[in-house]
Tab-separated table of C-alpha atoms in Angstrom:
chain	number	residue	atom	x	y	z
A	1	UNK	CA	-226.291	56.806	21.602
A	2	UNK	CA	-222.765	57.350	22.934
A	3	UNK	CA	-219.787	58.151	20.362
A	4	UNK	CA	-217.966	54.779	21.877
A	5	UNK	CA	-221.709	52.778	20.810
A	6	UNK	CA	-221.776	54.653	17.167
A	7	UNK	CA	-217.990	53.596	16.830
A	8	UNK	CA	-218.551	50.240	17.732
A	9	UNK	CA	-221.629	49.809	15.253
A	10	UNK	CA	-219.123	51.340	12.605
A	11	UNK	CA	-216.365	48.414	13.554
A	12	UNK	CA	-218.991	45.330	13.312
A	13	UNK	CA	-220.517	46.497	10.268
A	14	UNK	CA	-217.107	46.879	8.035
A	15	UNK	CA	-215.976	43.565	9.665
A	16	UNK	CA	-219.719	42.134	8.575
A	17	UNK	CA	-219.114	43.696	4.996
A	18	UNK	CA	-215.160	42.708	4.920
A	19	UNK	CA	-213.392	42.029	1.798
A	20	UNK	CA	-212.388	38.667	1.270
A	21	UNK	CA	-210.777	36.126	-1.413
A	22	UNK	CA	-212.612	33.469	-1.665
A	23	UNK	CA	-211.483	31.308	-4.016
A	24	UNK	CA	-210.460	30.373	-7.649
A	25	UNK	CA	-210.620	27.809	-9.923
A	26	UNK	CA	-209.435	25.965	-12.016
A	27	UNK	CA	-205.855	25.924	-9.190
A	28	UNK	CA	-203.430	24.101	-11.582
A	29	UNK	CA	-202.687	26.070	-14.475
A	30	UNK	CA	-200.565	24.167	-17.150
A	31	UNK	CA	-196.929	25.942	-19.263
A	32	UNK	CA	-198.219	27.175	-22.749
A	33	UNK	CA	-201.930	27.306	-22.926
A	34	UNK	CA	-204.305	30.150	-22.226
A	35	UNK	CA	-206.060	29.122	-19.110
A	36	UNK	CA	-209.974	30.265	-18.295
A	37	UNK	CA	-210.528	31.092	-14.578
A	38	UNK	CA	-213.046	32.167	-12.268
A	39	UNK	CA	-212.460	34.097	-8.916
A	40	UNK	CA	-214.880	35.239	-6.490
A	41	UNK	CA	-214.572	36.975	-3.383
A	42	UNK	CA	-217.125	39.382	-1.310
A	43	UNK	CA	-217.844	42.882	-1.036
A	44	UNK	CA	-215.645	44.222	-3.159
A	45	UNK	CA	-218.043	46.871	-4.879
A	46	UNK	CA	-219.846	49.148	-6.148
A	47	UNK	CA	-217.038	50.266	-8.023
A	48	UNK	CA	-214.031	48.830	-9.851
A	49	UNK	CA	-212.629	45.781	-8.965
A	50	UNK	CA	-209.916	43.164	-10.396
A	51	UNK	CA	-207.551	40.790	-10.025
A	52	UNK	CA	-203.947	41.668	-9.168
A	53	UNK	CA	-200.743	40.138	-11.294
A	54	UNK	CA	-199.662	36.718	-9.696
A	55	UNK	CA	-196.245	36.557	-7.831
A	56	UNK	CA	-193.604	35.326	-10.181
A	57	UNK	CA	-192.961	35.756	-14.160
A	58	UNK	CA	-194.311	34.445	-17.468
A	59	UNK	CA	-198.310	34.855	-16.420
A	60	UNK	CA	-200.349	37.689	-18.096
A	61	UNK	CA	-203.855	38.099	-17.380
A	62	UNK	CA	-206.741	39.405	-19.741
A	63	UNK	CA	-209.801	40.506	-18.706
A	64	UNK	CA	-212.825	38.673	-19.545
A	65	UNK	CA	-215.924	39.541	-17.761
A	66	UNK	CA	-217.382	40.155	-14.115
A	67	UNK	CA	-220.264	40.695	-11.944
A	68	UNK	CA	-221.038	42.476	-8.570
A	69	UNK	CA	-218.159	44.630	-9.440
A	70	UNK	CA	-220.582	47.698	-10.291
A	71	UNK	CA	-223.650	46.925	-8.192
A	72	UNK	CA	-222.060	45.716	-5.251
A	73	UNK	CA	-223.045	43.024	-2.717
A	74	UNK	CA	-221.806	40.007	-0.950
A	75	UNK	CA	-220.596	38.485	-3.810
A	76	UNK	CA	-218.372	39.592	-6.634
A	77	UNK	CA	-217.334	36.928	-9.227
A	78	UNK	CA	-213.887	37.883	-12.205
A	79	UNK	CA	-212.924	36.052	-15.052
A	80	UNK	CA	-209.919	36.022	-16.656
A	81	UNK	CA	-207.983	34.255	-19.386
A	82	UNK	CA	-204.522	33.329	-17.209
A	83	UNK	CA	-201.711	33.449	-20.550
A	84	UNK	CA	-199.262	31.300	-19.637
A	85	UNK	CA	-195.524	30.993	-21.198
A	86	UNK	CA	-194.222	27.704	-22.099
A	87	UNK	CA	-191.371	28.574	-20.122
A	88	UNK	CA	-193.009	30.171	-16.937
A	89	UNK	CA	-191.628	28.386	-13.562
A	90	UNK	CA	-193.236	25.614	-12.300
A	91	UNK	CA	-194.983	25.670	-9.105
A	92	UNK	CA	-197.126	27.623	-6.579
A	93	UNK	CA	-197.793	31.018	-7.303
A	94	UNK	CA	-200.084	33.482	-5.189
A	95	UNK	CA	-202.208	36.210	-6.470
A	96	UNK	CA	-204.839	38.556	-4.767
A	97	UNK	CA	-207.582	40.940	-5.667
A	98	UNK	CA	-208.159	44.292	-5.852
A	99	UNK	CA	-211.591	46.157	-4.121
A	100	UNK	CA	-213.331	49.741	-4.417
A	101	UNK	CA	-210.740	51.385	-2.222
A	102	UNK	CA	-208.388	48.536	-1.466
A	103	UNK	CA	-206.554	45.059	-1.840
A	104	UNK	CA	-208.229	42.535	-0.051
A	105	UNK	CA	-205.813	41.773	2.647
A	106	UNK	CA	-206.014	37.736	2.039
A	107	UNK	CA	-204.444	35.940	-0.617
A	108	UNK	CA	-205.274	32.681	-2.447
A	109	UNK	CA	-202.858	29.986	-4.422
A	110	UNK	CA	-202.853	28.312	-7.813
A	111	UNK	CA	-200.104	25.921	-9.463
A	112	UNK	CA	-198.459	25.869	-12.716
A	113	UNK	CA	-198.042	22.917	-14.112
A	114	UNK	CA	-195.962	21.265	-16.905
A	115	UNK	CA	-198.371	21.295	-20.317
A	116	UNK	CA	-200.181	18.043	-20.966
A	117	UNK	CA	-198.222	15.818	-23.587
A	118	UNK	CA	-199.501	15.210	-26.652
A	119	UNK	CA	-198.424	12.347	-29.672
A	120	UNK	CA	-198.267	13.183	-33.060
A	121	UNK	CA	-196.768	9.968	-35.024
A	122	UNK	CA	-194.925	7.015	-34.282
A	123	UNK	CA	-192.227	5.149	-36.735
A	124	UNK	CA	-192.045	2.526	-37.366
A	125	UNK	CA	-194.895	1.050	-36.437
A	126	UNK	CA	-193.892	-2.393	-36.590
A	127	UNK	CA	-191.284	-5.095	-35.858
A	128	UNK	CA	-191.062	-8.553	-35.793
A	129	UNK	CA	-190.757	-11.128	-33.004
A	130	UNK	CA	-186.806	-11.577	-31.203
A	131	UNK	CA	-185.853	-8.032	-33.016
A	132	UNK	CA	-184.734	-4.918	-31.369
A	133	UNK	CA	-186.387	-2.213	-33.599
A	134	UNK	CA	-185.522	1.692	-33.094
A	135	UNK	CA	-188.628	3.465	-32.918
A	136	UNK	CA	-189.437	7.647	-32.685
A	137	UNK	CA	-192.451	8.593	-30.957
A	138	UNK	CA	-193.310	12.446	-31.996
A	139	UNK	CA	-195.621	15.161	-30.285
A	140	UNK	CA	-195.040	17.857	-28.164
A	141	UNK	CA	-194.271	18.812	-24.142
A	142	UNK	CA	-192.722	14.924	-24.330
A	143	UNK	CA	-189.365	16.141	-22.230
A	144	UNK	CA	-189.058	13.666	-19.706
A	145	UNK	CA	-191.482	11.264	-21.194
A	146	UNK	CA	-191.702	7.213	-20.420
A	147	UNK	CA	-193.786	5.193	-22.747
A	148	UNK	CA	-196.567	2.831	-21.542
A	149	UNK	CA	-195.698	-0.844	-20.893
A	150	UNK	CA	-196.161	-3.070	-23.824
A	151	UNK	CA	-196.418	-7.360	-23.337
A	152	UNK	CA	-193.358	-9.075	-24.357
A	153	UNK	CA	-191.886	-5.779	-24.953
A	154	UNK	CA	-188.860	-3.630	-23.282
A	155	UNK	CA	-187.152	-0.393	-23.741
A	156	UNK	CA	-183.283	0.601	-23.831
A	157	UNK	CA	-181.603	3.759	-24.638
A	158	UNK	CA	-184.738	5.880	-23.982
A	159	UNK	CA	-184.044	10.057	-24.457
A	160	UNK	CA	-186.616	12.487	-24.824
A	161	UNK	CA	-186.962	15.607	-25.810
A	162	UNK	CA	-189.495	18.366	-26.236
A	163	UNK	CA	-190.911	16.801	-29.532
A	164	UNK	CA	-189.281	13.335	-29.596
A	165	UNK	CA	-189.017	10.132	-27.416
A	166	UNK	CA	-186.992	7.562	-28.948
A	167	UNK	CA	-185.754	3.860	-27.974
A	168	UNK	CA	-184.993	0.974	-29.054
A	169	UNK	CA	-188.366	-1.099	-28.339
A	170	UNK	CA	-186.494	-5.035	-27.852
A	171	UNK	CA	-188.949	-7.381	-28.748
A	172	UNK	CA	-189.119	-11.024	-27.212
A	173	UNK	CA	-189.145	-14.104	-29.752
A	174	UNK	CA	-192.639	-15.102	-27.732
A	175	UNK	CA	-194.500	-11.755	-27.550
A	176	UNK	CA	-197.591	-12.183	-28.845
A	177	UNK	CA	-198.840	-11.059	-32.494
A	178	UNK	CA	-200.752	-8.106	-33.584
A	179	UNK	CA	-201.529	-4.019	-32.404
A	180	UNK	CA	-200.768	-2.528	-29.315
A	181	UNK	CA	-201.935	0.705	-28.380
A	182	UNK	CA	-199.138	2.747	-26.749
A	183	UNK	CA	-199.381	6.077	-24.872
A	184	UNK	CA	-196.470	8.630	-23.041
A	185	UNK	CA	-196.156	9.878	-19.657
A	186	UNK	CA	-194.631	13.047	-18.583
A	187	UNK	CA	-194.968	14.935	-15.474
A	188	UNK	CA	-197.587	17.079	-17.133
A	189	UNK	CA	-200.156	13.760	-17.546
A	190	UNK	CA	-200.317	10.989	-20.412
A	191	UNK	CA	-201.607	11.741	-23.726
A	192	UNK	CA	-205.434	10.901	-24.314
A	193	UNK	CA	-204.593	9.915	-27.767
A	194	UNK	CA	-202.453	6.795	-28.930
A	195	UNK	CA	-200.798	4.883	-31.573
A	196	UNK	CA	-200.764	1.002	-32.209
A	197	UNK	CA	-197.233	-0.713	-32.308
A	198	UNK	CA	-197.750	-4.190	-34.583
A	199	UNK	CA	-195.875	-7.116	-33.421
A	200	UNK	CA	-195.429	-9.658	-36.454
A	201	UNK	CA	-194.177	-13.361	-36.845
A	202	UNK	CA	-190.118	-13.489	-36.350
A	203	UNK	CA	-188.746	-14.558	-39.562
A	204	UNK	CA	-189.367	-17.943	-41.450
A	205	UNK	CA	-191.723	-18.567	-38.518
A	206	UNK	CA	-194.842	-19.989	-40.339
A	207	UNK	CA	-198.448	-20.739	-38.149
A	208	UNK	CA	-199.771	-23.934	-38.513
A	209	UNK	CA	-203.777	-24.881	-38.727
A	210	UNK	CA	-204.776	-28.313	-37.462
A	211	UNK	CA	-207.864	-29.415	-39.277
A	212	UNK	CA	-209.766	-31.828	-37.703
């Protein structure tokens, strides 16, 4: 077997046995929360192996677990907690991983994202028909926020803030009576949860019952 043959054999087999990133998930990675991800790439033991810090700020990672690290193999799976800050730049961020004896040369993406919105309280929780009623909505990662359409109700003078969304909720003289369930939007998502906003009878208004 000739040194050029032996050489070549060499070449295919570390290009077989390459180290690659294969992927990650979750890819979007919200401000403020502690995030649990998975990555998984090949060949990257027997040995130590790890994730490198993401481009960019305001992201710590903490180790969690692994396997194919030690043994080796064409498959080697990390997990790590990705810490977030609530004030860490949005957008793309790239990060790679680390093998026996080298970074694998590839990298892969993930996105943060603006935290989810959440909704705490609401007040007051009522208002009667043809009033304009100032109302607070409170929660958290509400900057930006836009609150969900009501029937026979509009907004003015909306400002949010972190913790706060208020506006004067102007209420027509026909919308209809009784609970509706209101929710915010941010860029981050709307909240799951919700409150009810009561629409009651405009003043002296009185119902009448015909009786056959």
């Amino acid at each position: 077997m000739t040194k050029r043959l032996i050489l070549l054999m060499v070449l295919l087999a570390a290009a077989a046995n390459a180290q690659t990133f294969q992927g990650l998930a979750p890819t979007s990675i919200p401000q403020g929360a502690t995030t649990y991800v998975t990555l998984w790439g090949t060949y990257m033991g027997p040995g130590s192996c790890g994730a490198n810090a993401p481009s960019g700020t305001g992201i710590t990672l903490q180790y969690y677990a692994s396997s194919g690290c030690v043994t080796g193999g064409n498959q080697t799976t990390l997990y790590y907690n990705f810490i977030v800050a609530s004030n860490a730049t949005l957008g793309t961020r790239t990060i790679t991983l680390t093998g026996q004896t080298t970074h694998v040369t590839n990298s892969l993406t993930f996105t943060v994202v603006p935290a989810m919105p959440t909704l705490t309280g609401l007040s007051p929780s009522t208002g009667r028909q043809g009033a304009t009623v100032p109302v607070t909505l409170t929660g958290t990662n509400l900057t930006g926020g836009t609150i969900s359409t009501l029937t026979g109700i509009t907004f003015s003078s909306v400002v949010s803030t972190a913790t706060t969304i208020t506006a004067n909720f102007i209420i027509s003289p026909s919308a209809p009576v009784g609970t509706q369930m209101l929710t915010a939007t941010t860029a981050g998502g709307t909240t799951v949860n919700s409150f009810g906003f009561a629409v009651t009878l405009a003043a002296n208004t009185r119902r009448v019952i015909l009786v056959n």
